[in-house]
N, CA, C and O atoms as a Maestro MAE file, in Angstrom:
{
 s_m_m2io_version
 :::
 2.0.0
}

f_m_ct {
 s_m_title
 :::
 protein
 m_atom[280] {
  # First column is atom index #
  i_m_mmod_type
  r_m_x_coord
  r_m_y_coord
  r_m_z_coord
  i_m_residue_number
  s_m_chain_name
  s_m_pdb_residue_name
  s_m_pdb_atom_name
  i_m_atomic_number
  :::
  1 25 -57.848 36.018 59.257 1 A "MET " " N  " 7
  2 3 -58.524 36.466 60.296 1 A "MET " " CA " 6
  3 2 -57.417 37.409 60.951 1 A "MET " " C  " 6
  4 15 -56.278 36.948 61.028 1 A "MET " " O  " 8
  5 25 -57.657 38.652 61.411 2 A "SER " " N  " 7
  6 3 -56.816 39.255 62.595 2 A "SER " " CA " 6
  7 2 -56.838 38.851 63.851 2 A "SER " " C  " 6
  8 15 -57.555 37.904 64.175 2 A "SER " " O  " 8
  9 25 -56.014 39.544 64.800 3 A "SER " " N  " 7
  10 3 -55.874 39.122 66.115 3 A "SER " " CA " 6
  11 2 -57.115 39.379 66.884 3 A "SER " " C  " 6
  12 15 -57.434 38.741 67.887 3 A "SER " " O  " 8
  13 25 -57.899 40.487 66.283 4 A "ILE " " N  " 7
  14 3 -59.258 40.771 66.855 4 A "ILE " " CA " 6
  15 2 -60.372 40.096 66.272 4 A "ILE " " C  " 6
  16 15 -61.522 40.238 66.688 4 A "ILE " " O  " 8
  17 25 -60.089 39.452 65.429 5 A "ASP " " N  " 7
  18 3 -61.452 38.588 64.661 5 A "ASP " " CA " 6
  19 2 -61.753 37.251 65.462 5 A "ASP " " C  " 6
  20 15 -60.794 36.611 65.893 5 A "ASP " " O  " 8
  21 25 -62.806 36.888 65.636 6 A "LYS " " N  " 7
  22 3 -62.941 35.520 66.280 6 A "LYS " " CA " 6
  23 2 -64.202 34.864 65.716 6 A "LYS " " C  " 6
  24 15 -65.077 35.598 65.257 6 A "LYS " " O  " 8
  25 25 -64.302 34.017 65.716 7 A "LEU " " N  " 7
  26 3 -65.134 32.977 65.298 7 A "LEU " " CA " 6
  27 2 -66.318 32.447 66.554 7 A "LEU " " C  " 6
  28 15 -66.113 31.673 67.489 7 A "LEU " " O  " 8
  29 25 -67.133 32.912 66.316 8 A "ILE " " N  " 7
  30 3 -68.531 32.168 67.310 8 A "ILE " " CA " 6
  31 2 -69.148 31.410 66.911 8 A "ILE " " C  " 6
  32 15 -69.736 31.739 65.881 8 A "ILE " " O  " 8
  33 25 -69.444 29.752 67.519 9 A "VAL " " N  " 7
  34 3 -70.123 28.754 66.803 9 A "VAL " " CA " 6
  35 2 -71.217 28.346 67.813 9 A "VAL " " C  " 6
  36 15 -70.752 27.809 68.818 9 A "VAL " " O  " 8
  37 25 -72.470 28.464 67.786 10 A "GLN " " N  " 7
  38 3 -73.381 27.943 68.687 10 A "GLN " " CA " 6
  39 2 -73.730 26.682 68.192 10 A "GLN " " C  " 6
  40 15 -74.092 26.538 67.024 10 A "GLN " " O  " 8
  41 25 -73.635 25.579 69.140 11 A "VAL " " N  " 7
  42 3 -73.856 24.433 68.940 11 A "VAL " " CA " 6
  43 2 -75.031 23.894 69.904 11 A "VAL " " C  " 6
  44 15 -75.124 24.186 71.096 11 A "VAL " " O  " 8
  45 25 -75.910 23.059 69.190 12 A "THR " " N  " 7
  46 3 -77.091 22.430 70.060 12 A "THR " " CA " 6
  47 2 -76.882 20.780 70.055 12 A "THR " " C  " 6
  48 15 -76.805 20.055 69.063 12 A "THR " " O  " 8
  49 25 -76.803 20.346 71.660 13 A "VAL " " N  " 7
  50 3 -76.806 19.061 71.639 13 A "VAL " " CA " 6
  51 2 -78.288 18.830 71.777 13 A "VAL " " C  " 6
  52 15 -78.878 19.561 72.573 13 A "VAL " " O  " 8
  53 25 -79.085 17.777 71.015 14 A "VAL " " N  " 7
  54 3 -80.244 17.455 71.091 14 A "VAL " " CA " 6
  55 2 -80.454 16.117 71.756 14 A "VAL " " C  " 6
  56 15 -81.127 16.213 72.782 14 A "VAL " " O  " 8
  57 25 -80.063 14.903 71.453 15 A "GLU " " N  " 7
  58 3 -80.253 13.932 71.788 15 A "GLU " " CA " 6
  59 2 -79.234 12.872 71.528 15 A "GLU " " C  " 6
  60 15 -78.259 13.119 70.818 15 A "GLU " " O  " 8
  61 25 -79.435 11.601 72.122 16 A "GLY " " N  " 7
  62 3 -78.570 10.333 71.913 16 A "GLY " " CA " 6
  63 2 -79.702 9.260 71.829 16 A "GLY " " C  " 6
  64 15 -80.701 9.200 72.546 16 A "GLY " " O  " 8
  65 25 -79.377 8.499 70.902 17 A "LYS " " N  " 7
  66 3 -80.312 7.056 70.600 17 A "LYS " " CA " 6
  67 2 -79.417 5.898 70.683 17 A "LYS " " C  " 6
  68 15 -78.271 5.663 70.300 17 A "LYS " " O  " 8
  69 25 -80.328 5.256 71.312 18 A "ASP " " N  " 7
  70 3 -79.726 3.730 71.558 18 A "ASP " " CA " 6
  71 2 -78.250 3.468 71.901 18 A "ASP " " C  " 6
  72 15 -77.545 2.707 71.237 18 A "ASP " " O  " 8
  73 25 -77.890 4.050 72.826 19 A "LEU " " N  " 7
  74 3 -76.322 4.151 73.420 19 A "LEU " " CA " 6
  75 2 -76.045 2.829 73.903 19 A "LEU " " C  " 6
  76 15 -76.994 2.144 74.283 19 A "LEU " " O  " 8
  77 25 -74.615 2.275 73.950 20 A "THR " " N  " 7
  78 3 -74.556 1.238 74.618 20 A "THR " " CA " 6
  79 2 -74.690 1.388 75.967 20 A "THR " " C  " 6
  80 15 -74.418 2.481 76.462 20 A "THR " " O  " 8
  81 25 -75.150 0.266 76.812 21 A "ALA " " N  " 7
  82 3 -75.101 0.070 78.081 21 A "ALA " " CA " 6
  83 2 -73.817 -0.219 78.636 21 A "ALA " " C  " 6
  84 15 -72.988 -0.993 78.158 21 A "ALA " " O  " 8
  85 25 -73.693 0.588 79.880 22 A "LYS " " N  " 7
  86 3 -72.297 0.493 80.446 22 A "LYS " " CA " 6
  87 2 -72.457 0.280 81.921 22 A "LYS " " C  " 6
  88 15 -71.593 -0.297 82.580 22 A "LYS " " O  " 8
  89 25 -73.657 0.786 82.475 23 A "ASP " " N  " 7
  90 3 -73.769 0.442 84.122 23 A "ASP " " CA " 6
  91 2 -74.339 -0.813 84.121 23 A "ASP " " C  " 6
  92 15 -75.131 -1.219 83.270 23 A "ASP " " O  " 8
  93 25 -73.845 -1.564 85.288 24 A "ARG " " N  " 7
  94 3 -74.381 -3.140 85.457 24 A "ARG " " CA " 6
  95 2 -75.369 -3.119 86.772 24 A "ARG " " C  " 6
  96 15 -75.113 -2.457 87.778 24 A "ARG " " O  " 8
  97 25 -76.458 -3.887 86.622 25 A "ASN " " N  " 7
  98 3 -77.377 -4.182 87.806 25 A "ASN " " CA " 6
  99 2 -76.833 -5.146 88.640 25 A "ASN " " C  " 6
  100 15 -75.734 -5.662 88.438 25 A "ASN " " O  " 8
  101 25 -77.733 -5.467 89.786 26 A "PHE " " N  " 7
  102 3 -77.052 -6.110 90.993 26 A "PHE " " CA " 6
  103 2 -76.565 -7.422 90.343 26 A "PHE " " C  " 6
  104 15 -75.556 -7.953 90.807 26 A "PHE " " O  " 8
  105 25 -77.131 -7.910 89.433 27 A "LEU " " N  " 7
  106 3 -77.141 -9.439 88.787 27 A "LEU " " CA " 6
  107 2 -75.566 -9.303 87.959 27 A "LEU " " C  " 6
  108 15 -74.791 -10.259 87.982 27 A "LEU " " O  " 8
  109 25 -75.283 -8.251 87.377 28 A "GLY " " N  " 7
  110 3 -73.840 -8.084 86.749 28 A "GLY " " CA " 6
  111 2 -74.401 -7.822 85.318 28 A "GLY " " C  " 6
  112 15 -73.645 -7.888 84.348 28 A "GLY " " O  " 8
  113 25 -75.481 -7.580 85.209 29 A "LYS " " N  " 7
  114 3 -75.971 -7.493 83.612 29 A "LYS " " CA " 6
  115 2 -75.894 -5.826 83.287 29 A "LYS " " C  " 6
  116 15 -76.326 -4.879 83.944 29 A "LYS " " O  " 8
  117 25 -75.104 -5.873 81.898 30 A "ARG " " N  " 7
  118 3 -75.316 -4.175 81.425 30 A "ARG " " CA " 6
  119 2 -76.789 -3.776 81.018 30 A "ARG " " C  " 6
  120 15 -77.258 -4.189 79.958 30 A "ARG " " O  " 8
  121 25 -77.301 -3.207 81.620 31 A "THR " " N  " 7
  122 3 -78.591 -2.349 81.661 31 A "THR " " CA " 6
  123 2 -79.151 -1.171 81.225 31 A "THR " " C  " 6
  124 15 -80.205 -1.061 80.599 31 A "THR " " O  " 8
  125 25 -78.232 -0.090 81.663 32 A "THR " " N  " 7
  126 3 -78.391 1.280 81.535 32 A "THR " " CA " 6
  127 2 -77.114 2.104 81.512 32 A "THR " " C  " 6
  128 15 -76.092 1.439 81.684 32 A "THR " " O  " 8
  129 25 -76.960 3.378 81.339 33 A "SER " " N  " 7
  130 3 -76.112 4.264 81.134 33 A "SER " " CA " 6
  131 2 -76.229 5.380 81.961 33 A "SER " " C  " 6
  132 15 -77.314 5.547 82.517 33 A "SER " " O  " 8
  133 25 -75.328 6.179 82.153 34 A "ASP " " N  " 7
  134 3 -75.456 7.748 82.750 34 A "ASP " " CA " 6
  135 2 -74.840 8.507 81.926 34 A "ASP " " C  " 6
  136 15 -73.797 9.024 82.327 34 A "ASP " " O  " 8
  137 25 -75.331 8.805 80.473 35 A "PRO " " N  " 7
  138 3 -74.497 9.367 79.556 35 A "PRO " " CA " 6
  139 2 -74.443 10.980 79.747 35 A "PRO " " C  " 6
  140 15 -75.212 11.631 80.454 35 A "PRO " " O  " 8
  141 25 -73.453 11.446 79.027 36 A "TYR " " N  " 7
  142 3 -72.916 12.797 78.781 36 A "TYR " " CA " 6
  143 2 -72.496 13.124 77.720 36 A "TYR " " C  " 6
  144 15 -72.119 12.167 77.044 36 A "TYR " " O  " 8
  145 25 -72.363 14.375 77.130 37 A "CYS " " N  " 7
  146 3 -71.710 14.958 76.278 37 A "CYS " " CA " 6
  147 2 -70.903 15.775 76.350 37 A "CYS " " C  " 6
  148 15 -71.298 16.717 77.036 37 A "CYS " " O  " 8
  149 25 -69.586 15.939 75.839 38 A "GLU " " N  " 7
  150 3 -68.571 16.673 75.996 38 A "GLU " " CA " 6
  151 2 -67.892 17.397 74.544 38 A "GLU " " C  " 6
  152 15 -67.494 16.645 73.655 38 A "GLU " " O  " 8
  153 25 -67.816 18.606 74.415 39 A "LEU " " N  " 7
  154 3 -67.460 18.987 73.248 39 A "LEU " " CA " 6
  155 2 -65.927 19.557 73.566 39 A "LEU " " C  " 6
  156 15 -65.492 19.886 74.669 39 A "LEU " " O  " 8
  157 25 -65.362 19.576 72.526 40 A "PHE " " N  " 7
  158 3 -64.052 19.838 72.387 40 A "PHE " " CA " 6
  159 2 -63.717 20.632 71.263 40 A "PHE " " C  " 6
  160 15 -64.284 20.477 70.182 40 A "PHE " " O  " 8
  161 25 -62.498 21.791 71.527 41 A "LYS " " N  " 7
  162 3 -61.913 22.411 70.329 41 A "LYS " " CA " 6
  163 2 -60.758 21.518 69.974 41 A "LYS " " C  " 6
  164 15 -60.099 20.809 70.734 41 A "LYS " " O  " 8
  165 25 -60.638 21.685 68.696 42 A "MET " " N  " 7
  166 3 -59.342 20.695 68.162 42 A "MET " " CA " 6
  167 2 -58.167 21.008 68.552 42 A "MET " " C  " 6
  168 15 -57.310 20.286 68.044 42 A "MET " " O  " 8
  169 25 -57.676 21.990 69.426 43 A "ASP " " N  " 7
  170 3 -56.372 22.371 69.894 43 A "ASP " " CA " 6
  171 2 -56.390 22.170 71.478 43 A "ASP " " C  " 6
  172 15 -55.450 22.384 72.243 43 A "ASP " " O  " 8
  173 25 -57.479 21.778 71.755 44 A "GLN " " N  " 7
  174 3 -57.441 21.446 73.454 44 A "GLN " " CA " 6
  175 2 -57.910 20.020 73.636 44 A "GLN " " C  " 6
  176 15 -58.747 19.407 72.973 44 A "GLN " " O  " 8
  177 25 -57.005 19.512 74.948 45 A "VAL " " N  " 7
  178 3 -57.186 18.502 75.317 45 A "VAL " " CA " 6
  179 2 -58.521 18.333 76.481 45 A "VAL " " C  " 6
  180 15 -59.255 17.353 76.604 45 A "VAL " " O  " 8
  181 25 -58.543 19.187 77.001 46 A "VAL " " N  " 7
  182 3 -59.566 19.410 78.298 46 A "VAL " " CA " 6
  183 2 -61.092 19.929 77.497 46 A "VAL " " C  " 6
  184 15 -61.080 20.946 76.804 46 A "VAL " " O  " 8
  185 25 -62.077 19.299 77.642 47 A "ALA " " N  " 7
  186 3 -63.510 19.586 77.455 47 A "ALA " " CA " 6
  187 2 -63.819 21.103 77.450 47 A "ALA " " C  " 6
  188 15 -63.530 21.783 78.435 47 A "ALA " " O  " 8
  189 25 -64.428 21.668 76.302 48 A "THR " " N  " 7
  190 3 -64.531 23.067 76.525 48 A "THR " " CA " 6
  191 2 -66.185 23.169 77.079 48 A "THR " " C  " 6
  192 15 -66.562 24.142 77.733 48 A "THR " " O  " 8
  193 25 -66.968 22.192 76.772 49 A "LYS " " N  " 7
  194 3 -67.948 22.315 77.295 49 A "LYS " " CA " 6
  195 2 -68.787 20.910 77.570 49 A "LYS " " C  " 6
  196 15 -68.676 20.038 76.708 49 A "LYS " " O  " 8
  197 25 -69.623 20.644 78.730 50 A "ARG " " N  " 7
  198 3 -70.037 19.667 78.746 50 A "ARG " " CA " 6
  199 2 -71.749 19.695 79.372 50 A "ARG " " C  " 6
  200 15 -72.126 20.340 80.351 50 A "ARG " " O  " 8
  201 25 -72.529 18.882 78.569 51 A "THR " " N  " 7
  202 3 -73.737 18.588 79.009 51 A "THR " " CA " 6
  203 2 -74.094 18.127 80.448 51 A "THR " " C  " 6
  204 15 -73.167 17.794 81.186 51 A "THR " " O  " 8
  205 25 -75.363 18.084 80.892 52 A "ALA " " N  " 7
  206 3 -75.905 17.613 82.273 52 A "ALA " " CA " 6
  207 2 -75.811 15.910 81.902 52 A "ALA " " C  " 6
  208 15 -75.987 15.392 80.799 52 A "ALA " " O  " 8
  209 25 -75.509 15.307 83.071 53 A "THR " " N  " 7
  210 3 -75.602 13.948 82.878 53 A "THR " " CA " 6
  211 2 -76.919 13.400 83.202 53 A "THR " " C  " 6
  212 15 -77.545 13.430 84.262 53 A "THR " " O  " 8
  213 25 -77.239 12.835 81.935 54 A "GLN " " N  " 7
  214 3 -78.637 11.851 81.774 54 A "GLN " " CA " 6
  215 2 -78.758 10.542 82.891 54 A "GLN " " C  " 6
  216 15 -77.923 9.689 82.591 54 A "GLN " " O  " 8
  217 25 -79.379 10.245 83.813 55 A "TYR " " N  " 7
  218 3 -79.231 9.117 84.574 55 A "TYR " " CA " 6
  219 2 -80.371 7.848 84.174 55 A "TYR " " C  " 6
  220 15 -81.594 7.928 84.050 55 A "TYR " " O  " 8
  221 25 -79.510 6.736 84.037 56 A "LYS " " N  " 7
  222 3 -80.077 5.697 83.785 56 A "LYS " " CA " 6
  223 2 -80.985 5.508 82.495 56 A "LYS " " C  " 6
  224 15 -82.112 5.015 82.461 56 A "LYS " " O  " 8
  225 25 -80.320 5.956 81.562 57 A "THR " " N  " 7
  226 3 -81.088 5.872 80.177 57 A "THR " " CA " 6
  227 2 -80.008 5.458 78.814 57 A "THR " " C  " 6
  228 15 -78.788 5.588 78.719 57 A "THR " " O  " 8
  229 25 -80.633 5.123 78.216 58 A "LEU " " N  " 7
  230 3 -79.909 4.794 76.747 58 A "LEU " " CA " 6
  231 2 -80.588 5.876 75.737 58 A "LEU " " C  " 6
  232 15 -80.167 5.881 74.581 58 A "LEU " " O  " 8
  233 25 -81.367 6.573 76.016 59 A "ASN " " N  " 7
  234 3 -81.682 7.548 74.911 59 A "ASN " " CA " 6
  235 2 -82.007 9.048 75.149 59 A "ASN " " C  " 6
  236 15 -83.040 9.640 74.834 59 A "ASN " " O  " 8
  237 25 -80.786 9.587 75.837 60 A "PRO " " N  " 7
  238 3 -80.973 10.584 76.654 60 A "PRO " " CA " 6
  239 2 -81.517 11.893 75.705 60 A "PRO " " C  " 6
  240 15 -81.419 11.911 74.478 60 A "PRO " " O  " 8
  241 25 -82.118 12.997 76.541 61 A "GLN " " N  " 7
  242 3 -82.615 14.010 75.911 61 A "GLN " " CA " 6
  243 2 -81.862 15.377 76.391 61 A "GLN " " C  " 6
  244 15 -82.276 15.854 77.447 61 A "GLN " " O  " 8
  245 25 -80.884 16.000 75.779 62 A "TRP " " N  " 7
  246 3 -80.520 17.133 76.411 62 A "TRP " " CA " 6
  247 2 -80.993 18.484 76.072 62 A "TRP " " C  " 6
  248 15 -81.395 19.273 76.927 62 A "TRP " " O  " 8
  249 25 -80.941 18.740 74.814 63 A "ASN " " N  " 7
  250 3 -81.562 20.156 74.263 63 A "ASN " " CA " 6
  251 2 -80.606 21.034 74.961 63 A "ASN " " C  " 6
  252 15 -81.231 21.887 75.592 63 A "ASN " " O  " 8
  253 25 -79.583 21.128 75.063 64 A "GLU " " N  " 7
  254 3 -78.894 22.231 75.509 64 A "GLU " " CA " 6
  255 2 -77.971 22.786 74.208 64 A "GLU " " C  " 6
  256 15 -77.611 22.216 73.178 64 A "GLU " " O  " 8
  257 25 -77.765 24.068 74.684 65 A "THR " " N  " 7
  258 3 -77.167 24.923 73.485 65 A "THR " " CA " 6
  259 2 -75.937 25.592 74.039 65 A "THR " " C  " 6
  260 15 -75.988 26.100 75.159 65 A "THR " " O  " 8
  261 25 -74.859 25.621 73.336 66 A "PHE " " N  " 7
  262 3 -73.246 25.938 73.845 66 A "PHE " " CA " 6
  263 2 -73.072 27.186 72.671 66 A "PHE " " C  " 6
  264 15 -73.601 27.152 71.560 66 A "PHE " " O  " 8
  265 25 -72.307 28.155 73.127 67 A "ILE " " N  " 7
  266 3 -71.571 28.967 72.463 67 A "ILE " " CA " 6
  267 2 -70.039 28.868 72.647 67 A "ILE " " C  " 6
  268 15 -69.427 28.894 73.715 67 A "ILE " " O  " 8
  269 25 -69.532 28.748 71.369 68 A "VAL " " N  " 7
  270 3 -67.963 28.316 71.572 68 A "VAL " " CA " 6
  271 2 -67.107 29.138 70.619 68 A "VAL " " C  " 6
  272 15 -67.206 29.009 69.399 68 A "VAL " " O  " 8
  273 25 -66.135 30.112 71.290 69 A "GLU " " N  " 7
  274 3 -65.354 30.957 70.614 69 A "GLU " " CA " 6
  275 2 -64.034 30.437 70.161 69 A "GLU " " C  " 6
  276 15 -63.290 29.770 70.880 69 A "GLU " " O  " 8
  277 25 -63.785 30.774 68.943 70 A "PHE " " N  " 7
  278 3 -62.479 30.410 68.512 70 A "PHE " " CA " 6
  279 2 -61.600 31.580 68.097 70 A "PHE " " C  " 6
  280 15 -60.449 31.380 67.707 70 A "PHE " " O  " 8
  :::
 }
 m_bond[279] {
  # First column is bond index #
  i_m_from
  i_m_to
  i_m_order
  :::
  1 1 2 1
  2 2 3 1
  3 3 4 2
  4 3 5 1
  5 5 6 1
  6 6 7 1
  7 7 8 2
  8 7 9 1
  9 9 10 1
  10 10 11 1
  11 11 12 2
  12 11 13 1
  13 13 14 1
  14 14 15 1
  15 15 16 2
  16 15 17 1
  17 17 18 1
  18 18 19 1
  19 19 20 2
  20 19 21 1
  21 21 22 1
  22 22 23 1
  23 23 24 2
  24 23 25 1
  25 25 26 1
  26 26 27 1
  27 27 28 2
  28 27 29 1
  29 29 30 1
  30 30 31 1
  31 31 32 2
  32 31 33 1
  33 33 34 1
  34 34 35 1
  35 35 36 2
  36 35 37 1
  37 37 38 1
  38 38 39 1
  39 39 40 2
  40 39 41 1
  41 41 42 1
  42 42 43 1
  43 43 44 2
  44 43 45 1
  45 45 46 1
  46 46 47 1
  47 47 48 2
  48 47 49 1
  49 49 50 1
  50 50 51 1
  51 51 52 2
  52 51 53 1
  53 53 54 1
  54 54 55 1
  55 55 56 2
  56 55 57 1
  57 57 58 1
  58 58 59 1
  59 59 60 2
  60 59 61 1
  61 61 62 1
  62 62 63 1
  63 63 64 2
  64 63 65 1
  65 65 66 1
  66 66 67 1
  67 67 68 2
  68 67 69 1
  69 69 70 1
  70 70 71 1
  71 71 72 2
  72 71 73 1
  73 73 74 1
  74 74 75 1
  75 75 76 2
  76 75 77 1
  77 77 78 1
  78 78 79 1
  79 79 80 2
  80 79 81 1
  81 81 82 1
  82 82 83 1
  83 83 84 2
  84 83 85 1
  85 85 86 1
  86 86 87 1
  87 87 88 2
  88 87 89 1
  89 89 90 1
  90 90 91 1
  91 91 92 2
  92 91 93 1
  93 93 94 1
  94 94 95 1
  95 95 96 2
  96 95 97 1
  97 97 98 1
  98 98 99 1
  99 99 100 2
  100 99 101 1
  101 101 102 1
  102 102 103 1
  103 103 104 2
  104 103 105 1
  105 105 106 1
  106 106 107 1
  107 107 108 2
  108 107 109 1
  109 109 110 1
  110 110 111 1
  111 111 112 2
  112 111 113 1
  113 113 114 1
  114 114 115 1
  115 115 116 2
  116 115 117 1
  117 117 118 1
  118 118 119 1
  119 119 120 2
  120 119 121 1
  121 121 122 1
  122 122 123 1
  123 123 124 2
  124 123 125 1
  125 125 126 1
  126 126 127 1
  127 127 128 2
  128 127 129 1
  129 129 130 1
  130 130 131 1
  131 131 132 2
  132 131 133 1
  133 133 134 1
  134 134 135 1
  135 135 136 2
  136 135 137 1
  137 137 138 1
  138 138 139 1
  139 139 140 2
  140 139 141 1
  141 141 142 1
  142 142 143 1
  143 143 144 2
  144 143 145 1
  145 145 146 1
  146 146 147 1
  147 147 148 2
  148 147 149 1
  149 149 150 1
  150 150 151 1
  151 151 152 2
  152 151 153 1
  153 153 154 1
  154 154 155 1
  155 155 156 2
  156 155 157 1
  157 157 158 1
  158 158 159 1
  159 159 160 2
  160 159 161 1
  161 161 162 1
  162 162 163 1
  163 163 164 2
  164 163 165 1
  165 165 166 1
  166 166 167 1
  167 167 168 2
  168 167 169 1
  169 169 170 1
  170 170 171 1
  171 171 172 2
  172 171 173 1
  173 173 174 1
  174 174 175 1
  175 175 176 2
  176 175 177 1
  177 177 178 1
  178 178 179 1
  179 179 180 2
  180 179 181 1
  181 181 182 1
  182 182 183 1
  183 183 184 2
  184 183 185 1
  185 185 186 1
  186 186 187 1
  187 187 188 2
  188 187 189 1
  189 189 190 1
  190 190 191 1
  191 191 192 2
  192 191 193 1
  193 193 194 1
  194 194 195 1
  195 195 196 2
  196 195 197 1
  197 197 198 1
  198 198 199 1
  199 199 200 2
  200 199 201 1
  201 201 202 1
  202 202 203 1
  203 203 204 2
  204 203 205 1
  205 205 206 1
  206 206 207 1
  207 207 208 2
  208 207 209 1
  209 209 210 1
  210 210 211 1
  211 211 212 2
  212 211 213 1
  213 213 214 1
  214 214 215 1
  215 215 216 2
  216 215 217 1
  217 217 218 1
  218 218 219 1
  219 219 220 2
  220 219 221 1
  221 221 222 1
  222 222 223 1
  223 223 224 2
  224 223 225 1
  225 225 226 1
  226 226 227 1
  227 227 228 2
  228 227 229 1
  229 229 230 1
  230 230 231 1
  231 231 232 2
  232 231 233 1
  233 233 234 1
  234 234 235 1
  235 235 236 2
  236 235 237 1
  237 237 238 1
  238 238 239 1
  239 239 240 2
  240 239 241 1
  241 241 242 1
  242 242 243 1
  243 243 244 2
  244 243 245 1
  245 245 246 1
  246 246 247 1
  247 247 248 2
  248 247 249 1
  249 249 250 1
  250 250 251 1
  251 251 252 2
  252 251 253 1
  253 253 254 1
  254 254 255 1
  255 255 256 2
  256 255 257 1
  257 257 258 1
  258 258 259 1
  259 259 260 2
  260 259 261 1
  261 261 262 1
  262 262 263 1
  263 263 264 2
  264 263 265 1
  265 265 266 1
  266 266 267 1
  267 267 268 2
  268 267 269 1
  269 269 270 1
  270 270 271 1
  271 271 272 2
  272 271 273 1
  273 273 274 1
  274 274 275 1
  275 275 276 2
  276 275 277 1
  277 277 278 1
  278 278 279 1
  279 279 280 2
  :::
 }
}
């Protein structure tokens, strides 16, 4: 690729299923989580894109689409 060529990728994050519970209830039992998804480019340490946080669920539904340029 020349210096003016770029690769554009469309990524759709649909859902998560049966995620591990990380949040504790008032009795200390792990019952739920507040998941989100981060997308990274291979050459970056900082997240390129991030979905919205889905509160108190182990089966989040995002249906979010991102455009990432390389």
